[in-house]
Protein backbone atom coordinates (compact mmCIF):
# COMPACT_ATOMS: atom_id res chain seq x y z
CA MET A 1 95.75 96.61 82.21
CA ALA A 2 95.81 99.62 84.56
CA ASP A 3 93.81 102.75 85.19
CA SER A 4 95.54 105.74 83.48
CA THR A 5 92.53 107.91 83.61
CA ALA A 6 92.14 108.46 87.27
CA SER A 7 94.11 111.49 87.36
CA ALA A 8 92.58 112.90 84.23
CA ALA A 9 89.22 113.66 86.08
CA ASP A 10 90.87 116.15 88.34
CA HIS A 11 90.97 118.46 85.05
CA ALA A 12 88.46 116.66 82.50
CA THR A 13 85.60 117.21 84.58
CA VAL A 14 86.20 120.19 86.97
CA PRO A 15 87.48 122.94 85.47
CA PRO A 16 88.95 125.65 88.03
CA ALA A 17 86.03 127.95 87.79
CA ALA A 18 83.55 125.46 87.58
CA THR A 19 82.88 124.92 91.26
CA THR A 20 83.62 128.42 92.72
CA GLU A 21 81.99 131.68 93.12
CA PRO A 22 83.58 134.48 90.85
CA SER A 23 86.34 136.40 92.53
CA SER A 24 86.63 134.34 95.17
CA LYS A 25 89.39 131.94 96.48
CA THR A 26 88.14 131.11 100.01
CA PRO A 27 85.84 127.76 100.47
CA THR A 28 82.36 127.92 98.95
CA PHE A 29 79.40 126.03 98.73
CA VAL A 30 78.22 124.25 95.78
CA GLU A 31 74.75 123.55 94.77
CA SER A 32 73.81 119.75 94.83
CA GLY A 33 70.24 119.00 94.28
CA GLU A 34 67.94 120.54 96.96
CA ARG A 35 71.09 120.85 99.28
CA THR A 36 74.39 122.56 99.38
CA GLU A 37 77.71 120.65 100.48
CA SER A 38 80.99 122.02 101.47
CA GLN A 39 83.33 122.38 98.36
CA ASP A 40 85.25 119.27 97.71
CA VAL A 41 89.21 119.71 98.74
CA VAL A 42 89.74 118.72 94.98
CA SER A 43 88.05 121.65 93.39
CA GLN A 44 89.17 123.95 95.95
CA PHE A 45 92.90 123.02 95.27
CA GLN A 46 92.10 123.01 91.34
CA HIS A 47 91.19 126.85 91.76
CA GLU A 48 93.92 127.75 94.00
CA ALA A 49 96.33 126.15 91.77
CA TYR A 50 95.05 127.35 88.35
CA GLY A 51 94.07 130.98 89.55
CA PRO A 52 91.08 132.76 88.26
CA GLY A 53 88.66 131.08 86.03
CA PRO A 54 86.61 132.31 82.99
CA GLY A 55 84.92 135.48 84.35
CA GLU A 56 87.29 136.22 87.17
CA LYS A 57 89.92 139.02 87.82
CA PRO A 58 93.34 138.23 89.06
CA GLU A 59 93.89 139.40 92.78
CA ASP A 60 96.49 142.03 91.67
CA ASN A 61 98.20 142.91 88.42
CA PHE A 62 101.33 140.42 89.46
CA GLU A 63 99.47 137.41 89.27
CA MET A 64 100.39 135.18 86.60
CA THR A 65 97.18 133.98 84.52
CA MET A 66 96.79 131.55 81.32
CA ALA A 67 94.09 132.67 79.03
CA PRO A 68 92.39 129.87 76.79
CA ASP A 69 94.07 131.13 73.79
CA ASP A 70 97.37 131.72 75.12
CA PRO A 71 100.41 130.11 72.83
CA ASP A 72 101.86 128.45 76.02
CA ASN A 73 98.32 126.74 76.88
CA PRO A 74 98.90 123.21 76.48
CA LYS A 75 95.47 123.12 74.40
CA THR A 76 96.54 125.66 72.03
CA TRP A 77 99.62 123.38 70.81
CA SER A 78 99.39 121.90 67.21
CA ARG A 79 97.14 119.19 67.24
CA PRO A 80 99.85 116.82 65.31
CA TYR A 81 102.17 117.87 68.44
CA ARG A 82 99.47 116.93 70.77
CA TRP A 83 98.59 113.67 68.84
CA PHE A 84 102.49 112.93 69.36
CA ILE A 85 102.39 113.63 72.97
CA THR A 86 99.37 111.33 73.46
CA MET A 87 101.09 108.65 71.48
CA LEU A 88 104.26 108.96 73.81
CA SER A 89 102.23 108.86 76.74
CA ALA A 90 100.43 105.86 75.66
CA VAL A 91 103.91 104.05 75.06
CA LEU A 92 104.72 105.02 78.71
CA VAL A 93 101.56 102.92 79.97
CA LEU A 94 102.47 100.09 77.39
CA ASN A 95 105.99 100.15 79.17
CA ALA A 96 104.45 99.59 82.53
CA THR A 97 101.77 96.95 81.71
CA PHE A 98 104.16 95.15 79.53
CA ALA A 99 106.48 94.87 82.39
CA SER A 100 103.55 93.51 84.53
CA SER A 101 102.93 90.40 82.47
CA ALA A 102 106.31 89.63 81.06
CA PRO A 103 107.54 87.05 83.51
CA SER A 104 104.68 84.79 82.62
CA GLY A 105 106.54 83.56 79.68
CA ILE A 106 109.77 82.42 81.93
CA ALA A 107 108.05 80.95 85.03
CA GLY A 108 109.67 77.63 84.16
CA GLN A 109 113.15 79.22 84.19
CA LEU A 110 112.46 80.83 87.29
CA ILE A 111 111.01 77.83 88.96
CA GLU A 112 114.23 75.68 87.78
CA HIS A 113 116.70 78.41 88.79
CA PHE A 114 115.47 79.40 92.17
CA HIS A 115 113.97 76.13 93.15
CA ILE A 116 110.51 77.62 93.99
CA SER A 117 106.87 76.69 93.47
CA ARG A 118 104.81 77.68 90.63
CA GLU A 119 102.61 79.80 93.27
CA VAL A 120 105.86 81.56 94.20
CA ALA A 121 107.04 82.21 90.59
CA THR A 122 103.44 83.77 90.09
CA LEU A 123 104.23 86.58 93.06
CA THR A 124 106.64 87.76 90.32
CA ILE A 125 103.25 89.28 88.58
CA ALA A 126 100.93 89.60 91.49
CA LEU A 127 103.67 91.57 93.60
CA PHE A 128 104.55 93.93 90.22
CA VAL A 129 100.73 94.68 89.98
CA ALA A 130 100.58 95.19 93.90
CA GLY A 131 102.61 97.96 93.59
CA TYR A 132 100.09 99.53 91.18
CA CYS A 133 98.22 100.22 94.60
CA VAL A 134 100.74 102.43 96.23
CA GLY A 135 102.35 104.20 93.39
CA PRO A 136 99.21 106.23 92.11
CA LEU A 137 98.44 107.18 95.43
CA ALA A 138 101.96 109.10 95.55
CA TRP A 139 102.52 109.92 91.80
CA GLY A 140 99.36 111.72 90.87
CA PRO A 141 99.48 114.09 93.81
CA LEU A 142 103.12 114.71 93.56
CA SER A 143 102.65 115.82 89.97
CA GLU A 144 100.46 118.31 91.01
CA GLN A 145 103.00 119.94 92.96
CA VAL A 146 106.24 119.52 90.94
CA GLY A 147 104.72 118.90 87.54
CA ARG A 148 104.24 115.91 85.38
CA LYS A 149 107.56 115.61 83.41
CA PRO A 150 109.76 115.61 86.62
CA VAL A 151 107.76 112.67 88.14
CA PHE A 152 108.09 110.85 84.89
CA VAL A 153 111.83 111.43 84.89
CA VAL A 154 112.55 110.55 88.32
CA CYS A 155 110.05 107.36 88.27
CA PHE A 156 111.29 105.92 85.08
CA PHE A 157 114.75 106.22 86.09
CA VAL A 158 114.48 104.22 89.59
CA TYR A 159 112.08 101.75 87.42
CA ALA A 160 114.84 101.05 84.98
CA VAL A 161 117.20 100.39 87.93
CA PHE A 162 115.02 98.38 89.66
CA GLN A 163 114.46 95.98 86.09
CA VAL A 164 118.49 95.76 86.40
CA GLY A 165 118.07 94.72 89.94
CA ASN A 166 115.92 91.98 88.68
CA ALA A 167 118.04 90.74 86.35
CA LEU A 168 120.94 90.50 88.60
CA ALA A 169 118.77 88.91 91.62
CA PRO A 170 120.86 86.58 93.41
CA ASN A 171 118.05 84.74 95.20
CA THR A 172 113.91 84.79 95.24
CA GLY A 173 113.47 87.30 98.25
CA SER A 174 115.73 90.16 95.99
CA LEU A 175 113.68 89.16 92.93
CA LEU A 176 110.12 89.67 94.57
CA VAL A 177 111.15 92.86 96.20
CA PHE A 178 112.50 94.23 93.02
CA ARG A 179 109.19 93.36 91.48
CA PHE A 180 107.13 94.99 93.88
CA LEU A 181 109.42 98.28 94.09
CA GLY A 182 109.30 98.61 90.15
CA GLY A 183 105.39 98.00 90.04
CA MET A 184 105.55 101.06 92.34
CA PHE A 185 107.56 103.20 90.23
CA ALA A 186 105.95 101.79 87.05
CA ALA A 187 102.78 103.18 88.38
CA SER A 188 103.73 106.73 87.47
CA PRO A 189 102.33 106.68 83.95
CA LEU A 190 99.25 104.63 85.14
CA ALA A 191 98.56 107.75 87.39
CA ASN A 192 99.82 110.65 85.51
CA SER A 193 99.70 109.62 81.55
CA GLY A 194 95.91 110.14 81.44
CA ALA A 195 96.47 113.72 83.25
CA VAL A 196 98.62 114.51 80.29
CA ILE A 197 95.98 113.64 77.99
CA SER A 198 93.39 115.90 79.80
CA ASP A 199 95.90 118.81 80.03
CA ILE A 200 96.44 118.83 76.31
CA TRP A 201 93.06 118.09 74.70
CA ASP A 202 89.78 119.90 75.26
CA ALA A 203 86.42 118.28 76.19
CA ASP A 204 85.53 117.44 72.22
CA THR A 205 88.45 115.71 71.39
CA ARG A 206 89.44 114.02 74.89
CA GLY A 207 86.89 111.39 74.65
CA LYS A 208 88.73 110.03 71.14
CA ALA A 209 92.38 110.64 72.91
CA LEU A 210 91.32 108.49 75.85
CA ALA A 211 89.68 105.61 73.82
CA LEU A 212 92.63 105.25 71.72
CA PHE A 213 94.79 105.74 74.81
CA THR A 214 92.72 102.56 76.37
CA LEU A 215 94.74 100.29 73.79
CA ALA A 216 98.06 101.19 75.68
CA PRO A 217 97.21 99.54 78.97
CA PHE A 218 95.36 96.64 77.14
CA ALA A 219 98.16 95.96 74.78
CA GLY A 220 100.80 95.65 77.15
CA PRO A 221 99.74 92.60 79.42
CA SER A 222 98.75 90.73 76.23
CA LEU A 223 101.96 91.12 74.64
CA GLY A 224 104.34 90.73 77.44
CA PRO A 225 103.81 86.73 77.61
CA THR A 226 104.32 86.61 73.90
CA VAL A 227 107.60 88.20 73.78
CA SER A 228 109.01 86.30 77.00
CA GLY A 229 107.49 83.14 75.65
CA PHE A 230 109.45 83.23 72.54
CA MET A 231 112.65 84.36 74.57
CA ASN A 232 112.05 81.48 76.34
CA VAL A 233 111.91 79.19 73.67
CA ALA A 234 115.12 80.80 71.65
CA GLY A 235 116.85 79.61 74.98
CA VAL A 236 117.47 82.92 76.10
CA SER A 237 118.26 83.38 79.98
CA TRP A 238 115.42 84.68 81.98
CA ARG A 239 117.63 87.31 82.93
CA TRP A 240 117.46 88.82 79.55
CA VAL A 241 113.87 89.15 80.05
CA PHE A 242 114.17 91.92 82.81
CA TYR A 243 117.25 93.52 80.76
CA LEU A 244 114.96 93.90 77.96
CA GLN A 245 112.63 95.67 80.26
CA ALA A 246 115.20 97.85 81.93
CA ILE A 247 116.09 98.88 78.00
CA PHE A 248 112.59 99.66 77.22
CA ALA A 249 112.19 101.75 80.44
CA GLY A 250 115.57 103.47 79.61
CA THR A 251 114.30 104.34 76.24
CA CYS A 252 111.32 105.87 77.51
CA LEU A 253 113.04 107.89 80.08
CA ALA A 254 115.42 109.29 77.10
CA ALA A 255 112.13 110.10 74.99
CA VAL A 256 110.58 111.64 78.03
CA VAL A 257 113.63 113.97 78.86
CA LEU A 258 113.92 114.80 75.08
CA PHE A 259 110.54 115.05 73.83
CA LEU A 260 107.78 115.53 76.36
CA PRO A 261 106.97 118.90 77.58
CA GLU A 262 105.52 119.84 80.84
CA THR A 263 101.87 120.29 80.33
CA TYR A 264 100.35 121.02 83.87
CA VAL A 265 99.21 124.60 83.66
CA PRO A 266 99.77 125.59 87.52
CA ILE A 267 103.81 124.65 86.80
CA LEU A 268 103.47 126.65 83.50
CA LEU A 269 102.24 129.53 85.69
CA VAL A 270 105.04 128.94 88.32
CA ARG A 271 107.99 128.90 85.54
CA ARG A 272 106.29 132.45 83.83
CA ALA A 273 106.14 133.98 87.51
CA ARG A 274 109.98 132.82 87.90
CA GLN A 275 110.73 134.03 84.54
CA LYS A 276 109.19 137.53 85.39
CA ARG A 277 110.87 137.88 88.47
CA LYS A 278 114.25 137.30 87.07
CA GLU A 279 113.71 139.49 84.00
CA THR A 280 112.23 142.48 86.15
CA GLY A 281 113.96 142.06 89.45
CA ASP A 282 110.51 142.36 90.77
CA ASP A 283 109.68 139.57 93.51
CA ARG A 284 106.05 140.62 93.62
CA TYR A 285 105.32 138.43 90.55
CA TRP A 286 103.73 135.21 91.78
CA ALA A 287 101.56 132.08 90.38
CA PRO A 288 98.56 130.78 92.06
CA LEU A 289 100.50 127.63 93.02
CA GLU A 290 103.21 129.20 95.00
CA ARG A 291 100.93 130.73 97.27
CA ASN A 292 98.18 128.22 97.74
CA LYS A 293 99.84 124.88 98.70
CA LEU A 294 97.47 122.83 100.95
CA PRO A 295 99.07 122.26 104.49
CA LEU A 296 100.74 118.60 104.44
CA SER A 297 98.29 116.87 107.02
CA GLN A 298 95.38 118.07 104.80
CA ARG A 299 96.90 116.79 101.46
CA LEU A 300 97.72 113.39 103.18
CA LYS A 301 93.99 113.21 104.64
CA HIS A 302 93.00 113.81 101.15
CA ILE A 303 95.51 111.42 99.42
CA LEU A 304 94.78 108.57 101.79
CA GLY A 305 91.56 108.87 103.29
CA ARG A 306 88.99 110.71 101.02
CA PRO A 307 89.11 108.10 97.91
CA PHE A 308 87.76 105.42 100.46
CA VAL A 309 85.34 107.74 102.31
CA VAL A 310 83.65 108.46 98.71
CA LEU A 311 83.92 104.68 97.98
CA PHE A 312 82.34 103.25 100.94
CA SER A 313 79.73 106.18 100.96
CA GLU A 314 78.30 105.02 97.70
CA PRO A 315 76.61 101.89 97.11
CA MET A 316 76.53 102.33 93.06
CA LEU A 317 80.46 103.06 93.18
CA LEU A 318 80.96 99.81 95.18
CA ALA A 319 78.93 98.12 92.92
CA ILE A 320 81.16 99.67 89.69
CA THR A 321 84.23 98.79 91.77
CA ALA A 322 83.24 95.35 92.47
CA TYR A 323 82.55 94.70 88.68
CA MET A 324 85.36 96.22 87.66
CA SER A 325 88.02 94.80 89.86
CA PHE A 326 86.62 91.21 89.13
CA VAL A 327 86.96 92.04 85.32
CA TYR A 328 90.55 93.34 85.71
CA GLY A 329 91.18 90.34 88.19
CA VAL A 330 90.35 87.77 85.47
CA VAL A 331 92.48 89.51 82.82
CA TYR A 332 95.29 88.97 85.05
CA LEU A 333 94.14 85.40 86.20
CA LEU A 334 94.38 84.26 82.38
CA PHE A 335 98.10 84.60 82.54
CA GLU A 336 97.82 81.33 84.62
CA ALA A 337 95.00 79.98 82.84
CA TYR A 338 96.26 79.89 79.38
CA PRO A 339 99.48 78.12 79.89
CA ILE A 340 97.23 75.28 81.51
CA VAL A 341 95.07 74.98 78.28
CA PHE A 342 97.47 75.75 75.68
CA THR A 343 100.87 74.71 77.01
CA GLU A 344 99.64 71.72 79.09
CA GLY A 345 96.50 70.73 76.98
CA HIS A 346 97.86 71.31 73.50
CA HIS A 347 101.49 70.84 74.35
CA PHE A 348 102.52 74.46 72.38
CA ASN A 349 105.72 75.92 73.61
CA THR A 350 105.74 79.13 75.71
CA GLY A 351 106.36 81.14 72.62
CA ILE A 352 103.27 79.88 70.64
CA SER A 353 101.12 79.88 73.81
CA GLY A 354 102.09 83.67 74.28
CA LEU A 355 100.51 83.91 70.76
CA MET A 356 97.07 82.90 72.15
CA PHE A 357 96.78 86.07 73.93
CA LEU A 358 96.82 88.11 70.55
CA PRO A 359 93.09 87.76 69.98
CA ILE A 360 92.40 89.52 73.31
CA PHE A 361 94.50 92.63 72.18
CA VAL A 362 92.93 92.21 68.63
CA GLY A 363 89.38 92.20 70.42
CA GLY A 364 90.61 95.28 72.23
CA VAL A 365 91.59 97.16 69.13
CA ALA A 366 88.34 96.17 67.61
CA GLY A 367 86.30 97.47 70.71
CA VAL A 368 88.05 100.79 70.50
CA ALA A 369 87.29 100.77 66.97
CA ILE A 370 83.57 100.47 67.28
CA TYR A 371 83.50 102.45 70.26
CA LEU A 372 84.68 105.52 68.27
CA GLY A 373 82.66 104.52 65.08
CA TYR A 374 79.37 103.94 66.75
CA PHE A 375 79.06 104.85 70.41
CA ASN A 376 80.86 107.73 70.43
CA PRO A 377 78.89 109.50 67.76
CA ARG A 378 75.73 108.40 69.56
CA TYR A 379 77.10 110.19 72.52
CA ALA A 380 77.77 113.25 70.49
CA ALA A 381 74.03 113.14 69.39
CA ALA A 382 72.95 112.87 72.82
CA ILE A 383 74.78 116.23 73.74
CA LYS A 384 72.56 117.88 71.29
CA GLN A 385 69.57 115.80 71.98
CA TYR A 386 69.77 116.85 75.89
CA ALA A 387 71.01 120.46 75.06
CA PRO A 388 71.23 122.85 76.94
CA HIS A 389 71.05 120.35 79.89
CA PRO A 390 74.01 117.97 80.61
CA VAL A 391 73.57 114.25 79.26
CA PRO A 392 72.63 112.03 82.19
CA PRO A 393 75.58 109.90 83.17
CA GLU A 394 73.20 106.94 82.64
CA VAL A 395 73.53 107.14 78.70
CA ARG A 396 77.31 105.95 79.00
CA MET A 397 76.10 102.67 80.28
CA GLU A 398 74.51 101.68 76.96
CA VAL A 399 77.89 100.20 75.98
CA CYS A 400 78.23 98.26 79.16
CA THR A 401 74.82 96.65 78.80
CA TYR A 402 76.05 94.91 75.30
CA ALA A 403 79.65 94.03 77.01
CA ALA A 404 78.28 92.35 80.15
CA PRO A 405 76.78 89.67 78.66
CA ILE A 406 79.33 89.33 76.12
CA PHE A 407 82.29 89.07 78.87
CA ALA A 408 80.23 86.21 80.51
CA LEU A 409 79.58 84.34 77.11
CA ALA A 410 83.35 84.54 76.29
CA PHE A 411 84.23 82.62 79.61
CA PHE A 412 81.61 79.82 78.80
CA TRP A 413 83.10 79.68 75.26
CA PHE A 414 86.64 79.53 76.36
CA GLY A 415 85.93 76.89 79.03
CA TRP A 416 83.97 74.27 77.04
CA THR A 417 86.08 74.63 74.39
CA SER A 418 89.51 73.91 76.23
CA TYR A 419 89.44 69.98 75.75
CA PRO A 420 92.60 69.08 74.28
CA SER A 421 90.69 67.13 71.77
CA VAL A 422 89.29 70.35 70.42
CA SER A 423 91.04 72.38 67.86
CA TYR A 424 92.99 75.26 69.53
CA TRP A 425 91.09 77.73 67.48
CA ALA A 426 88.03 77.30 69.44
CA PRO A 427 89.22 78.71 72.89
CA LEU A 428 91.91 80.96 71.03
CA MET A 429 88.90 82.78 69.29
CA ALA A 430 87.15 83.08 72.53
CA GLY A 431 89.78 85.81 73.25
CA PHE A 432 88.72 88.34 70.68
CA PRO A 433 84.96 89.01 72.21
CA MET A 434 86.81 88.95 75.65
CA GLY A 435 88.87 91.82 74.39
CA VAL A 436 86.00 93.67 72.66
CA SER A 437 83.99 93.23 75.94
CA VAL A 438 86.73 94.29 78.58
CA VAL A 439 86.98 97.40 76.30
CA PHE A 440 83.59 98.47 76.51
CA ILE A 441 83.41 97.64 80.21
CA PHE A 442 86.30 100.04 81.01
CA LEU A 443 85.51 102.88 78.92
CA GLY A 444 81.61 102.95 80.00
CA LEU A 445 82.45 102.30 83.75
CA PHE A 446 85.19 104.99 83.73
CA ASN A 447 83.04 107.69 81.94
CA TYR A 448 80.13 106.93 83.91
CA THR A 449 81.94 107.47 87.31
CA ILE A 450 83.54 110.77 85.88
CA ASP A 451 80.13 112.15 84.59
CA ALA A 452 78.16 111.12 87.77
CA TYR A 453 80.79 112.21 90.36
CA LEU A 454 82.29 115.40 88.81
CA ALA A 455 84.37 117.37 91.58
CA VAL A 456 85.21 113.96 93.46
CA ALA A 457 85.61 111.86 90.39
CA ALA A 458 89.30 111.69 90.84
CA SER A 459 88.77 110.56 94.72
CA ALA A 460 86.10 107.92 93.14
CA LEU A 461 89.14 106.70 90.35
CA SER A 462 91.58 106.50 93.22
CA ALA A 463 89.78 104.12 95.35
CA MET A 464 88.72 101.91 92.12
CA THR A 465 92.28 101.84 90.95
CA VAL A 466 93.60 100.73 94.45
CA VAL A 467 90.89 97.96 94.62
CA ARG A 468 91.25 97.11 91.19
CA SER A 469 95.12 96.45 91.58
CA LEU A 470 94.46 94.47 94.50
CA PHE A 471 92.46 92.03 92.48
CA GLY A 472 94.71 91.84 89.80
CA ALA A 473 97.57 90.83 92.13
CA ALA A 474 95.18 88.26 93.89
CA PHE A 475 93.58 86.47 91.21
CA PRO A 476 96.95 85.07 89.73
CA LEU A 477 97.81 83.65 93.06
CA PHE A 478 94.96 81.02 93.05
CA ALA A 479 94.48 80.42 89.37
CA THR A 480 96.80 77.68 89.11
CA GLN A 481 95.08 75.76 91.86
CA MET A 482 91.62 76.56 90.83
CA TYR A 483 92.11 75.25 87.00
CA ASP A 484 94.01 72.10 88.47
CA THR A 485 91.21 71.36 90.91
CA LEU A 486 88.11 71.99 88.90
CA ASN A 487 89.68 71.68 85.35
CA PRO A 488 89.73 74.46 82.82
CA ARG A 489 86.10 73.78 81.96
CA TRP A 490 84.57 74.19 85.60
CA ALA A 491 86.93 76.93 86.42
CA SER A 492 86.01 78.93 83.45
CA THR A 493 82.27 78.22 83.73
CA LEU A 494 82.67 79.53 87.42
CA LEU A 495 84.19 82.83 86.38
CA GLY A 496 81.45 83.16 83.34
CA CYS A 497 78.63 82.11 86.09
CA ILE A 498 80.26 85.10 88.29
CA ALA A 499 80.15 87.37 85.60
CA LEU A 500 76.80 86.47 84.96
CA LEU A 501 75.73 87.68 88.08
CA MET A 502 77.12 91.13 87.49
CA VAL A 503 75.30 91.68 84.31
CA PRO A 504 72.47 93.69 85.90
CA ILE A 505 74.97 95.92 87.28
CA PRO A 506 75.19 98.01 84.20
CA VAL A 507 71.32 97.46 83.48
CA VAL A 508 70.22 98.87 87.08
CA LEU A 509 72.46 101.86 86.66
CA GLU A 510 71.20 102.62 83.08
CA ARG A 511 67.67 102.39 84.22
CA TYR A 512 67.78 103.36 87.78
CA GLY A 513 71.16 105.39 88.04
CA HIS A 514 69.34 108.71 88.03
CA ARG A 515 67.23 107.61 91.50
CA LEU A 516 70.32 106.21 93.01
CA ARG A 517 72.17 109.54 92.37
CA GLU A 518 69.30 111.55 94.01
CA ARG A 519 70.12 109.57 97.36
CA SER A 520 73.83 110.39 96.72
CA LYS A 521 76.04 112.30 98.92
CA TYR A 522 78.67 113.04 96.34
CA ALA A 523 77.08 113.09 92.98
CA PRO A 524 76.18 116.57 92.11
CA SER A 525 74.25 115.94 89.01
CA ARG A 526 70.96 114.78 90.59
CA ALA A 527 67.80 115.78 88.27
CA LEU A 528 67.19 114.17 84.78
CA PRO A 529 66.43 117.00 82.10
CA PRO A 530 62.90 117.92 81.31
CA LYS A 531 60.95 115.26 79.86
CA ALA A 532 61.05 116.65 76.64
CA HIS A 533 64.84 116.08 76.36
CA ALA A 534 64.83 112.75 78.17
CA GLU A 535 62.19 110.99 76.03
CA LYS A 536 64.41 110.21 73.16
CA GLY A 537 68.13 109.31 72.85
CA PRO A 538 70.58 109.65 70.26
CA GLY A 539 69.28 107.12 67.94
CA GLY A 540 65.47 107.98 68.66
CA GLU A 541 64.81 105.48 71.26
CA LYS A 542 64.25 106.40 75.23
CA ALA A 543 67.66 107.05 76.32
CA VAL A 544 67.34 106.72 79.95
């Protein structure tokens, strides 16, 4: 899985006028608890890109603006059209994450053809995921300069070319290099698809759209081994697995070119200004983004430095990142653990072993359904309960407090039913609660981070994305040795015990997160609402 919501935080949580004083485009100060701090670079850039917010006036009569009810505003497009864009964006993420795990089913062919070890074959997965560490740092900010669509078009073209390069790779070195570079460019939808969702949906619907959208990065890694496994059983050459990825990427590229509109409002304003200058011959028409681009040095400092400054300054963000990275790494570790349990232990072929991942995907679907049917309505009720105050971010942790012990239990279940003498249905079905809990953990922690850090949420999520991708790349590299040395029972038990040690993280954040935020340098939502509002949550019980 991968993070598609990091860029969404830029616009989902910090509208241009949210952190700026009226009629001002110079750096201001925002209130944060009992003291003030310099306005975050992200917020300043957004204001300068979007122009005047509600209640503000344009600098002059030639500045391009876009009202909330403007027909060109993506949030005013028809709901069916916006859901189509949402689904297309999800498919782009599905493409990238499918490619990350697809080599799992052809590892045997790669070992035989290139005369490499199992560990080197595993690098085809690890290096692709490692590309996720680099790509989002470039593609997200670049989309804020040239637009979402151009970044998608260029990245998918290059990504498709690298898949052809993988298929034609003459040696191990070229295969691994192309996998890493492919992962870098495949990270484009991971960085920007979530931003597209936030471009087109208002706050009321965005939560539902992102919850459904979560299935895409979750489904890809689960389906990859199934497809490649059956291709391997059918006797198809390993090269065709990469050709399939190239065809998939090319199809997505065509869909982007033909059907995906530009959704980033600052770029739409730039186009409007250019059209106005062309129609009138008057060069005085301008868009905010044309005048207010930050210097390259300042942008690089923000892109590369600020996320990690925020991360290492915030103990609770470090805890969240550690937990989410562990969960993410374990998901990719399963691509090495499942073949040991089902291919070696139960003597299934690679196709059937690939099917063993499906309960994880089905559990993810169930998790999203439960979230939409139960937890999301509770949060909607909490909005009314706490009104006119914002809902404390700690309410988001409710879903994680359920998921954390379930995630640990799933590994004990998987480990101690992995004996070859035990029916394969037992370890197979452990994937269902695993899938449910992973979706719950990701949705809860992502939403908590966005709600708690507001203006610097994009920086916080960017750092989390990089660290999480490092875990996803590293865990498969030692999975085989760990499961061979400890055997599947004790290896899974070790993972379950580590997961148990992390169970207190969401519990502590739910109960004491507001106190941690009081000491936070970057969390502007400090105080709890008045006691009258905080006593009862959406279901009548104490919420925080």
